[in-house]
XYZ file of C-alpha atoms in Angstrom:
624
model
C 18.342 32.422 -29.024
C 16.976 28.950 -28.440
C 18.146 25.527 -29.341
C 16.867 21.962 -29.585
C 18.403 18.517 -29.461
C 20.696 17.555 -32.333
C 17.791 16.360 -34.460
C 16.426 19.870 -34.946
C 18.789 22.842 -34.540
C 17.148 26.206 -35.407
C 19.041 29.201 -36.803
C 18.673 32.799 -35.744
C 18.151 35.733 -38.050
C 19.157 39.400 -37.951
C 21.481 41.995 -39.425
C 24.740 43.557 -38.325
C 25.841 47.190 -38.573
C 29.118 48.222 -40.175
C 30.771 49.269 -36.940
C 30.194 45.986 -35.094
C 31.400 44.139 -38.185
C 34.712 46.020 -38.042
C 35.077 45.027 -34.392
C 34.511 41.439 -35.395
C 37.229 41.645 -38.071
C 39.707 43.051 -35.577
C 39.089 40.211 -33.140
C 39.796 37.600 -35.805
C 43.354 38.734 -36.454
C 44.298 38.621 -32.790
C 46.047 35.324 -32.048
C 44.162 33.176 -29.593
C 47.395 32.747 -27.657
C 47.388 36.468 -26.757
C 43.762 36.409 -25.669
C 44.164 33.547 -23.242
C 47.214 34.983 -21.514
C 46.149 36.839 -18.400
C 42.411 36.286 -18.985
C 40.306 36.077 -15.839
C 36.584 36.096 -15.070
C 35.072 38.675 -12.788
C 31.483 38.688 -11.552
C 29.611 41.894 -10.824
C 26.080 41.316 -9.615
C 24.449 39.212 -12.390
C 27.125 39.798 -15.033
C 30.433 38.140 -15.861
C 33.317 40.023 -17.473
C 36.428 38.709 -19.210
C 39.458 40.887 -18.555
C 42.097 40.799 -21.279
C 44.114 42.990 -23.614
C 41.293 43.061 -26.154
C 37.913 44.676 -25.442
C 34.969 42.299 -25.331
C 32.531 42.449 -28.234
C 29.801 39.907 -27.396
C 27.134 39.854 -24.716
C 25.502 36.444 -24.080
C 22.584 35.947 -21.728
C 21.998 32.513 -20.158
C 19.062 32.408 -17.775
C 19.402 35.620 -15.738
C 23.196 35.914 -16.087
C 24.928 38.028 -18.774
C 28.435 37.115 -20.005
C 30.524 39.863 -21.638
C 33.075 37.974 -23.745
C 34.989 37.914 -27.020
C 33.327 36.582 -30.098
C 36.361 34.920 -31.669
C 37.174 32.233 -29.010
C 33.573 31.045 -29.090
C 33.167 31.080 -32.866
C 36.382 29.103 -33.298
C 35.006 26.190 -31.229
C 31.222 26.525 -31.250
C 29.672 25.836 -34.640
C 26.268 26.907 -33.418
C 27.413 30.450 -32.547
C 29.419 30.694 -35.769
C 26.308 30.038 -37.868
C 24.232 32.711 -36.173
C 23.531 36.142 -37.611
C 23.992 38.043 -34.406
C 21.826 40.994 -33.426
C 23.639 44.332 -32.940
C 23.709 45.527 -29.384
C 21.435 48.454 -28.559
C 24.243 49.815 -26.379
C 26.750 49.700 -29.272
C 28.738 47.248 -27.162
C 28.941 44.683 -29.975
C 26.510 41.834 -30.372
C 23.734 40.514 -28.144
C 22.883 36.824 -27.910
C 20.355 35.047 -25.692
C 20.652 31.276 -25.269
C 17.280 29.915 -24.185
C 16.843 26.444 -22.699
C 20.588 26.047 -22.477
C 21.469 22.623 -20.954
C 22.944 23.041 -17.494
C 22.185 26.740 -17.256
C 24.616 29.555 -16.510
C 26.951 27.423 -14.379
C 27.620 25.081 -17.277
C 28.063 27.944 -19.741
C 30.705 29.447 -17.462
C 32.721 26.216 -17.747
C 32.228 26.274 -21.523
C 33.700 29.783 -21.654
C 36.739 28.725 -19.678
C 37.286 25.863 -22.107
C 36.967 28.204 -25.095
C 39.499 30.593 -23.561
C 41.940 27.780 -22.908
C 41.642 27.907 -19.158
C 41.828 24.613 -17.222
C 38.538 22.928 -16.374
C 37.789 19.955 -14.159
C 35.464 17.142 -15.273
C 33.518 15.414 -12.491
C 30.326 13.318 -12.146
C 28.251 16.397 -11.369
C 29.161 18.448 -14.445
C 30.035 15.879 -17.109
C 26.456 15.268 -18.260
C 25.564 18.999 -18.471
C 28.826 19.652 -20.332
C 28.147 16.798 -22.742
C 24.687 18.170 -23.493
C 25.869 21.808 -23.681
C 28.713 20.936 -26.052
C 26.179 19.223 -28.309
C 23.932 22.273 -28.091
C 26.804 24.532 -29.224
C 28.080 21.988 -31.796
C 31.587 21.835 -30.330
C 32.712 18.993 -32.598
C 36.056 17.964 -34.112
C 35.071 19.817 -37.284
C 36.042 23.068 -35.637
C 38.981 21.977 -33.519
C 40.733 18.738 -32.643
C 40.027 17.626 -29.105
C 36.937 19.777 -28.905
C 34.550 19.504 -25.963
C 32.209 16.871 -27.431
C 34.993 14.324 -27.822
C 36.528 15.127 -24.433
C 33.274 14.813 -22.492
C 32.309 11.669 -24.392
C 35.633 10.023 -23.600
C 35.432 10.943 -19.914
C 31.871 9.681 -19.698
C 32.631 6.354 -21.361
C 36.030 5.535 -19.917
C 35.809 6.998 -16.435
C 32.216 7.439 -15.335
C 30.549 4.252 -16.605
C 33.212 2.081 -15.011
C 32.334 3.394 -11.548
C 29.102 2.550 -9.709
C 28.841 5.642 -7.524
C 29.888 8.050 -10.254
C 27.351 6.553 -12.657
C 24.633 7.081 -10.030
C 25.747 10.698 -9.618
C 25.713 11.334 -13.374
C 22.252 9.822 -13.725
C 20.942 12.095 -10.976
C 22.462 15.091 -12.747
C 20.466 14.160 -15.876
C 17.137 14.841 -14.193
C 17.154 18.454 -15.432
C 18.713 17.804 -18.824
C 15.769 16.518 -20.809
C 15.552 15.938 -23.693
C 19.281 16.328 -24.382
C 20.547 13.623 -22.036
C 17.939 11.256 -23.415
C 18.705 11.924 -27.080
C 22.450 11.628 -26.484
C 21.932 8.203 -24.825
C 23.522 9.374 -21.587
C 20.568 8.152 -19.525
C 20.330 4.840 -21.359
C 24.018 4.067 -20.936
C 23.977 4.974 -17.245
C 20.884 2.861 -16.568
C 22.314 -0.134 -18.383
C 25.620 0.189 -16.531
C 23.834 0.341 -13.164
C 21.567 -2.581 -14.050
C 24.505 -4.702 -15.169
C 26.430 -4.060 -11.962
C 23.390 -4.618 -9.743
C 22.468 -7.907 -11.420
C 25.896 -9.471 -10.957
C 26.267 -12.026 -8.194
C 29.457 -10.410 -6.902
C 30.854 -6.932 -7.278
C 34.431 -6.550 -8.453
C 34.680 -2.780 -8.402
C 35.774 -2.648 -4.767
C 33.280 0.159 -4.131
C 30.324 -1.771 -2.787
C 29.561 -4.470 -0.272
C 29.233 -7.898 -1.840
C 25.862 -8.878 -0.454
C 22.279 -9.075 -1.535
C 20.588 -5.687 -1.805
C 23.745 -3.606 -1.544
C 22.485 -1.418 -4.383
C 19.011 -0.660 -3.005
C 19.918 2.580 -1.214
C 21.646 4.114 -4.213
C 18.958 3.398 -6.799
C 16.308 4.564 -4.332
C 17.716 8.093 -4.640
C 16.876 8.244 -8.351
C 13.840 9.760 -9.996
C 11.000 7.334 -10.710
C 11.457 7.254 -14.499
C 15.162 6.427 -14.151
C 14.404 3.865 -11.441
C 11.881 2.222 -13.748
C 14.409 1.868 -16.550
C 16.948 0.278 -14.232
C 14.466 -2.199 -12.751
C 13.121 -3.078 -16.176
C 16.643 -3.838 -17.377
C 17.426 -5.814 -14.230
C 14.278 -7.920 -14.692
C 15.233 -8.574 -18.304
C 18.568 -9.938 -17.117
C 16.786 -12.678 -15.145
C 17.182 -11.336 -11.627
C 15.078 -13.239 -9.078
C 11.609 -11.697 -8.596
C 12.043 -11.561 -4.816
C 15.181 -9.419 -5.239
C 13.373 -7.098 -7.624
C 10.442 -6.957 -5.230
C 12.635 -6.050 -2.265
C 14.165 -3.188 -4.215
C 10.722 -1.859 -5.173
C 9.597 -2.066 -1.542
C 12.729 -0.189 -0.481
C 12.030 2.550 -3.024
C 8.378 2.840 -2.029
C 9.176 3.281 1.658
C 11.552 6.129 0.810
C 9.239 8.029 -1.527
C 5.789 7.295 -0.075
C 5.619 8.587 3.511
C 2.948 6.967 5.635
C 3.211 3.522 4.052
C 4.231 1.882 7.318
C 1.384 3.382 9.347
C -0.686 0.523 10.742
C -4.131 0.589 12.328
C -4.988 -1.780 15.124
C -8.719 -1.959 14.825
C -11.042 0.683 16.185
C -9.761 0.691 19.742
C -9.278 4.233 20.919
C -10.381 5.899 17.687
C -13.166 7.904 19.226
C -16.303 5.971 18.398
C -19.401 7.594 19.695
C -18.426 10.834 17.988
C -19.750 12.068 14.667
C -16.329 12.605 13.143
C -15.474 9.122 11.941
C -13.274 10.024 9.020
C -9.560 9.418 8.936
C -7.377 12.229 7.737
C -3.897 11.785 6.353
C -1.205 14.421 6.202
C -0.078 14.516 2.598
C 2.628 17.015 1.824
C 2.544 19.334 -1.118
C -0.947 20.799 -0.743
C 0.618 24.206 -0.436
C 2.214 23.582 -3.827
C -1.097 23.317 -5.633
C -1.246 19.545 -5.638
C 2.020 19.125 -7.546
C 3.458 16.807 -4.921
C 0.261 14.769 -4.849
C 0.528 14.210 -8.600
C 4.134 13.119 -8.199
C 3.164 10.661 -5.475
C 0.373 9.289 -7.642
C 2.798 8.812 -10.533
C 5.230 6.970 -8.248
C 2.485 4.626 -7.040
C 1.249 3.839 -10.538
C 4.734 3.215 -11.901
C 5.762 1.012 -8.988
C 2.651 -1.127 -9.335
C 3.420 -1.612 -13.014
C 6.947 -2.706 -12.078
C 5.879 -5.369 -9.570
C 6.853 -8.913 -10.570
C 3.889 -11.116 -11.549
C 5.163 -13.986 -9.403
C 3.565 -14.458 -5.970
C 6.943 -14.497 -4.258
C 7.784 -11.058 -5.644
C 6.329 -9.009 -2.791
C 4.244 -9.766 0.278
C 0.499 -9.366 0.665
C 1.242 -6.720 3.287
C 3.028 -4.566 0.698
C 0.151 -4.884 -1.774
C -2.255 -3.682 0.905
C 0.062 -0.805 1.811
C 0.178 0.244 -1.831
C -3.600 -0.079 -2.021
C -3.978 2.329 0.887
C -1.574 4.779 -0.733
C -3.383 4.472 -4.076
C -6.622 5.424 -2.371
C -5.038 8.307 -0.475
C -3.605 9.850 -3.647
C -6.673 9.108 -5.825
C -5.035 6.678 -8.211
C -6.993 5.428 -11.206
C -9.806 2.902 -10.598
C -8.031 0.446 -12.894
C -4.905 0.562 -10.724
C -6.896 0.104 -7.517
C -8.718 -2.837 -9.073
C -5.404 -4.411 -10.089
C -4.109 -4.134 -6.526
C -7.299 -5.658 -5.138
C -6.911 -8.618 -7.505
C -3.295 -9.146 -6.493
C -4.292 -9.103 -2.816
C -7.098 -11.574 -3.483
C -4.667 -14.029 -5.059
C -2.554 -14.238 -1.889
C -5.141 -13.284 0.726
C -4.265 -16.241 2.967
C -0.993 -14.414 3.732
C -2.732 -11.243 4.900
C -2.810 -9.800 8.388
C -6.026 -8.399 9.838
C -4.471 -5.029 10.668
C -3.344 -4.688 7.051
C -6.941 -5.128 5.896
C -8.152 -2.253 8.063
C -8.196 0.271 5.243
C -9.537 3.648 6.397
C -12.497 5.137 4.596
C -10.461 8.076 3.321
C -12.270 11.268 2.581
C -11.444 12.256 -0.980
C -11.413 16.019 -1.195
C -11.018 15.912 -4.981
C -14.527 14.500 -5.307
C -16.257 16.602 -2.698
C -17.627 15.549 0.653
C -18.962 12.089 1.237
C -22.679 11.472 1.460
C -24.348 12.351 4.731
C -25.821 8.903 5.311
C -24.194 6.905 8.138
C -23.397 4.191 5.602
C -20.790 6.481 4.043
C -19.224 7.363 7.385
C -17.955 3.969 8.425
C -14.481 4.062 9.834
C -13.150 1.426 7.455
C -13.686 0.842 3.757
C -15.754 -2.344 3.816
C -16.357 -2.296 0.064
C -12.669 -2.765 -0.711
C -12.441 -5.854 1.488
C -15.652 -7.177 -0.061
C -14.139 -6.895 -3.538
C -10.932 -8.529 -2.339
C -12.977 -11.460 -1.029
C -14.749 -11.737 -4.379
C -11.414 -11.827 -6.207
C -10.185 -14.459 -3.776
C -13.140 -16.714 -4.530
C -12.647 -16.234 -8.271
C -8.986 -17.158 -7.913
C -9.843 -20.235 -5.843
C -12.211 -21.450 -8.551
C -9.558 -20.953 -11.215
C -7.101 -23.056 -9.238
C -9.325 -26.116 -9.748
C -9.408 -27.170 -6.138
C -5.626 -26.881 -5.729
C -5.014 -26.263 -2.014
C -8.513 -24.901 -1.864
C -9.315 -26.101 1.636
C -6.118 -24.753 3.131
C -6.559 -21.361 1.506
C -10.189 -20.977 2.514
C -9.561 -22.137 6.061
C -6.864 -19.511 6.574
C -8.928 -16.819 4.892
C -11.976 -17.674 7.002
C -9.982 -16.954 10.155
C -8.745 -13.684 8.669
C -12.253 -12.669 7.625
C -13.800 -13.502 11.010
C -11.123 -11.511 12.825
C -11.709 -8.618 10.426
C -15.451 -8.781 11.073
C -14.819 -8.701 14.815
C -12.787 -5.507 14.379
C -15.193 -3.608 12.144
C -18.257 -4.827 14.087
C -17.571 -2.090 16.646
C -18.392 0.573 14.066
C -21.841 1.961 14.982
C -22.355 3.063 11.357
C -21.744 -0.380 9.870
C -25.061 -1.662 8.534
C -26.229 -5.166 9.300
C -26.558 -5.810 5.562
C -22.903 -5.058 4.859
C -21.841 -7.138 7.820
C -23.982 -10.034 6.661
C -22.891 -9.884 3.009
C -19.235 -9.794 3.966
C -19.652 -12.679 6.422
C -21.318 -14.730 3.674
C -18.495 -14.091 1.205
C -17.132 -17.531 2.015
C -19.174 -20.700 1.499
C -20.451 -22.770 4.415
C -17.737 -25.400 4.107
C -14.954 -22.815 4.338
C -15.298 -22.523 8.114
C -14.472 -25.632 10.100
C -15.180 -23.754 13.340
C -17.603 -20.885 13.895
C -16.079 -19.530 17.107
C -14.562 -16.557 15.271
C -17.839 -15.778 13.529
C -19.694 -15.988 16.854
C -17.240 -13.529 18.401
C -17.804 -11.112 15.509
C -21.593 -11.425 15.786
C -21.520 -10.924 19.542
C -19.338 -7.829 19.088
C -21.797 -6.431 16.560
C -24.740 -7.073 18.907
C -22.886 -5.371 21.747
C -22.075 -2.314 19.591
C -25.610 -2.075 18.149
C -27.946 -2.464 21.155
C -30.934 -1.000 19.298
C -31.275 -3.946 16.909
C -34.736 -5.461 16.729
C -35.375 -9.084 17.602
C -35.850 -9.846 13.928
C -32.433 -8.326 13.103
C -30.796 -10.281 15.897
C -32.213 -13.515 14.557
C -31.129 -12.595 11.056
C -27.608 -11.989 12.260
C -27.373 -15.177 14.314
C -28.474 -17.282 11.356
C -25.008 -16.644 9.928
C -23.406 -19.103 12.340
C -23.844 -22.825 12.678
C -24.213 -23.761 16.339
C -22.997 -27.268 15.605
C -19.594 -25.787 14.639
C -19.127 -23.948 17.930
C -16.588 -25.275 20.394
C -17.653 -26.288 23.889
C -16.223 -23.054 25.316
C -18.140 -20.986 22.760
C -21.352 -22.885 23.581
C -20.799 -22.212 27.268
C -20.465 -18.479 26.583
C -23.416 -18.368 24.191
C -25.730 -20.234 26.576
C -25.347 -17.390 29.071
C -25.297 -14.530 26.531
C -28.306 -12.246 27.057
C -27.655 -10.508 23.726
C -28.573 -13.594 21.715
C -32.178 -14.362 20.739
C -33.784 -17.125 22.796
C -34.112 -19.361 19.766
C -30.370 -19.176 19.220
C -29.725 -20.001 22.885
C -31.899 -23.106 22.598
C -30.006 -24.168 19.473
C -26.726 -23.656 21.303
C -27.922 -25.761 24.239
C -28.996 -28.587 21.980
C -25.658 -28.394 20.209
C -23.846 -28.504 23.517
C -25.870 -31.545 24.536
C -24.736 -33.360 21.418
C -21.138 -32.463 22.091
C -21.384 -33.736 25.654
C -22.937 -36.971 24.472
C -20.123 -37.413 21.988
C -17.534 -36.724 24.658
C -19.114 -39.285 26.983
C -19.348 -41.875 24.245
C -15.647 -41.470 23.629
C -15.067 -42.401 27.276
C -17.556 -45.320 27.158
C -15.706 -48.667 27.007
C -18.685 -50.197 25.200
C -17.722 -48.115 22.151
C -14.308 -49.736 21.964
C -15.430 -53.060 20.520
C -14.081 -56.309 21.966
C -12.039 -54.597 24.653
C -15.035 -53.206 26.584
C -15.297 -55.964 29.191
C -11.601 -55.872 29.881
C -11.727 -52.086 30.321
C -14.592 -52.313 32.806
C -12.738 -54.966 34.779
C -9.632 -52.917 34.902
C -11.420 -49.626 35.696
C -14.527 -50.176 37.848
C -14.520 -46.538 38.929
C -14.660 -45.355 35.334
C -17.619 -47.656 34.616
C -19.568 -46.198 37.510
C -18.867 -42.673 36.298
C -20.043 -43.550 32.830
C -23.321 -44.996 34.166
C -23.876 -41.820 36.165
C -23.171 -39.727 33.086
C -25.683 -41.713 31.072
C -28.338 -41.178 33.731
C -27.520 -37.471 33.867
C -27.682 -37.246 30.077
C -31.152 -38.782 29.999
C -32.311 -36.270 32.631
C -30.862 -33.419 30.559
C -32.566 -34.729 27.462
C -35.938 -34.796 29.250
C -35.515 -31.269 30.571
C -34.472 -30.019 27.129
C -37.680 -31.392 25.652
C -39.703 -29.637 28.334
C -37.839 -26.400 27.697
C -38.535 -26.651 23.996
C -42.246 -27.125 24.713
C -42.314 -24.061 26.935
C -40.429 -22.119 24.297
C -43.025 -23.041 21.659
C -45.819 -21.844 23.919
C -43.910 -18.622 24.489
C -43.619 -18.097 20.743
C -47.390 -18.453 20.301
C -47.986 -15.880 23.005
C -45.489 -13.550 21.417
C -47.277 -13.655 18.077
C -50.594 -12.679 19.637
C -49.313 -9.454 21.135
C -49.993 -6.370 19.026
C -47.812 -3.570 20.335
C -44.333 -3.133 21.678
C -45.424 -2.776 25.313
C -47.409 -5.959 25.217
C -44.537 -7.707 23.470
C -42.183 -6.850 26.284
C -44.714 -7.911 28.912
C -45.391 -11.167 27.069
C -41.714 -12.000 26.903
C -41.339 -11.371 30.636
C -44.409 -13.453 31.461
C -43.343 -16.280 29.158
C -39.793 -16.325 30.396
C -41.013 -16.525 34.000
C -43.141 -19.467 32.943
C -40.103 -21.267 31.509
C -38.032 -20.345 34.523
C -40.634 -21.497 37.044
C -41.353 -24.713 35.202
C -37.693 -25.636 34.871
C -36.662 -24.715 38.398
C -39.578 -26.503 40.008
C -38.364 -29.743 38.480
C -34.711 -29.026 39.075
C -35.175 -28.008 42.727
C -37.373 -31.006 43.545
C -34.721 -33.358 42.164
C -31.686 -31.709 43.765
C -32.601 -30.581 47.318
C -36.340 -29.803 47.328
C -35.726 -26.661 49.423
C -34.012 -24.183 46.979
C -35.822 -20.993 46.060
C -36.896 -20.275 42.503
C -34.684 -18.008 40.444
C -36.212 -14.696 39.287
C -34.434 -13.672 36.036
C -33.315 -15.141 32.743
C -29.584 -14.850 33.421
C -29.859 -16.964 36.606
C -32.008 -19.469 34.784
C -29.402 -19.994 32.059
C -26.612 -20.281 34.619
C -28.543 -22.964 36.525
C -29.285 -24.823 33.333
C -25.587 -24.699 32.430
C -24.662 -26.277 35.752
C -27.110 -29.098 35.131
C -25.434 -29.695 31.787
C -21.916 -29.776 33.229
C -20.072 -33.061 33.471
C -19.313 -34.390 37.014
């Protein structure tokens, strides 16, 4: 036999033979008092037997367990069994009855039998919900006997269980296998509301919990996701602070989503130079046919829907962790897009390591394309979309704290670019597009961008001269610090045109620095300063003379560079190009050093390579 929740209770059909009917009549006249005296339950393999003075006349199967009992004690208290037209037993034992989908299973039915036989039973948080549902299934109401099981379980649930925090948690956990009965009987709703009410109070008065913020996180984190959602939804409706709600969600996620706290520190030590550039993640449950993966995906989607809309609800780090998990478990594109938007809104709070999202290989959609573009270590596209959402959010804020946000994000982006630049499969186009995600005015200093570009050049030595120029156009040499200019002026990986621009930029910075030390720039106090500091005035005059010499040499170097460019354009093949560059560079080197050596000592030998030339030129630019 099968049964449904109270809204729809089916009836069974069948016929009874004369002999079983006579056995039923005999059991009715026996006083219940005589049946209960001396009754005990004995288990033999998968069957239970009631030993008493009267032979049993009813066989009931619940799950894989058979109970051989008397019909009368059950009929007197269970309206459901009394309404059935029982099937005669094929073994002439009496009647056979099979209870399908019985709430709580055979263990709960055993307790029901003890209650029907008048034996003592013990209510506790683990069995009260199954007993409440089973008593409803069997229709054990007051109509059949005063103090029947429905009223007893309901009273215990309301008066005892719901007044206790820990016992309410235990009952709610026991409801996980009682659908839809526990839901229809409002057991789940009442437990969730009781938990939410206790958790949302400022102070606990039950004496069972610690009176501090977050004392309830561990307990609610043990619940199934649908029950957790109902509690959090109720707590939010009661006006609990979004940061408290957010902390609880984070606590739950860390318990149910293994691998959330795994952090990647760039590409150091991840085996670049090999062909296997894909990350793999150990996700449990594959041996179960993907059931666990579906559960994890459901947890992720539900938790994201629970997140408070306020910025202070959860950190940017947590959003990025959830984004990684959503990608690992193949969450819906809409959910991934929502997480990317949320990250973009608070991107200035992000950490570079959190943005290093692996380019997970999704087995559900087959292998990735064979092109190197699809084998990058990190998912650049996700960060690109996050940057786009950030810019959209900045525009919507109508310039509110726009400079501060973009300045912080520019540092984050440049550090991110420096990390992913080591990927040999990262195309120059993707690098360039991502670097240009922020407008020119977003970066007050281009040192970070220069570091990222230099890292990319170092990791991609086969770039053509045209590609190197294209990459270096991303940075503004005027926004490089003096230390960055010093490094760039001696960097053989940079195109010569970029080096010249860096040198000119450095010259301007030196001139500015000297002007700041020049007393003449201080207005009416210049004469007094020179009188008080004659040594400083001499130094300034020497610096001015040196600056004019540098300016003259820079003009000569630019002329030689222009001639070199014209020679370069005339060469028609790669071999000639290389030879032309060597010849032209020697021309610049010889021209510059002839003038420099004649002015300094007149006896120094000419340098023979471009690195030495740049180093010498740097020394001539240095302040005394």
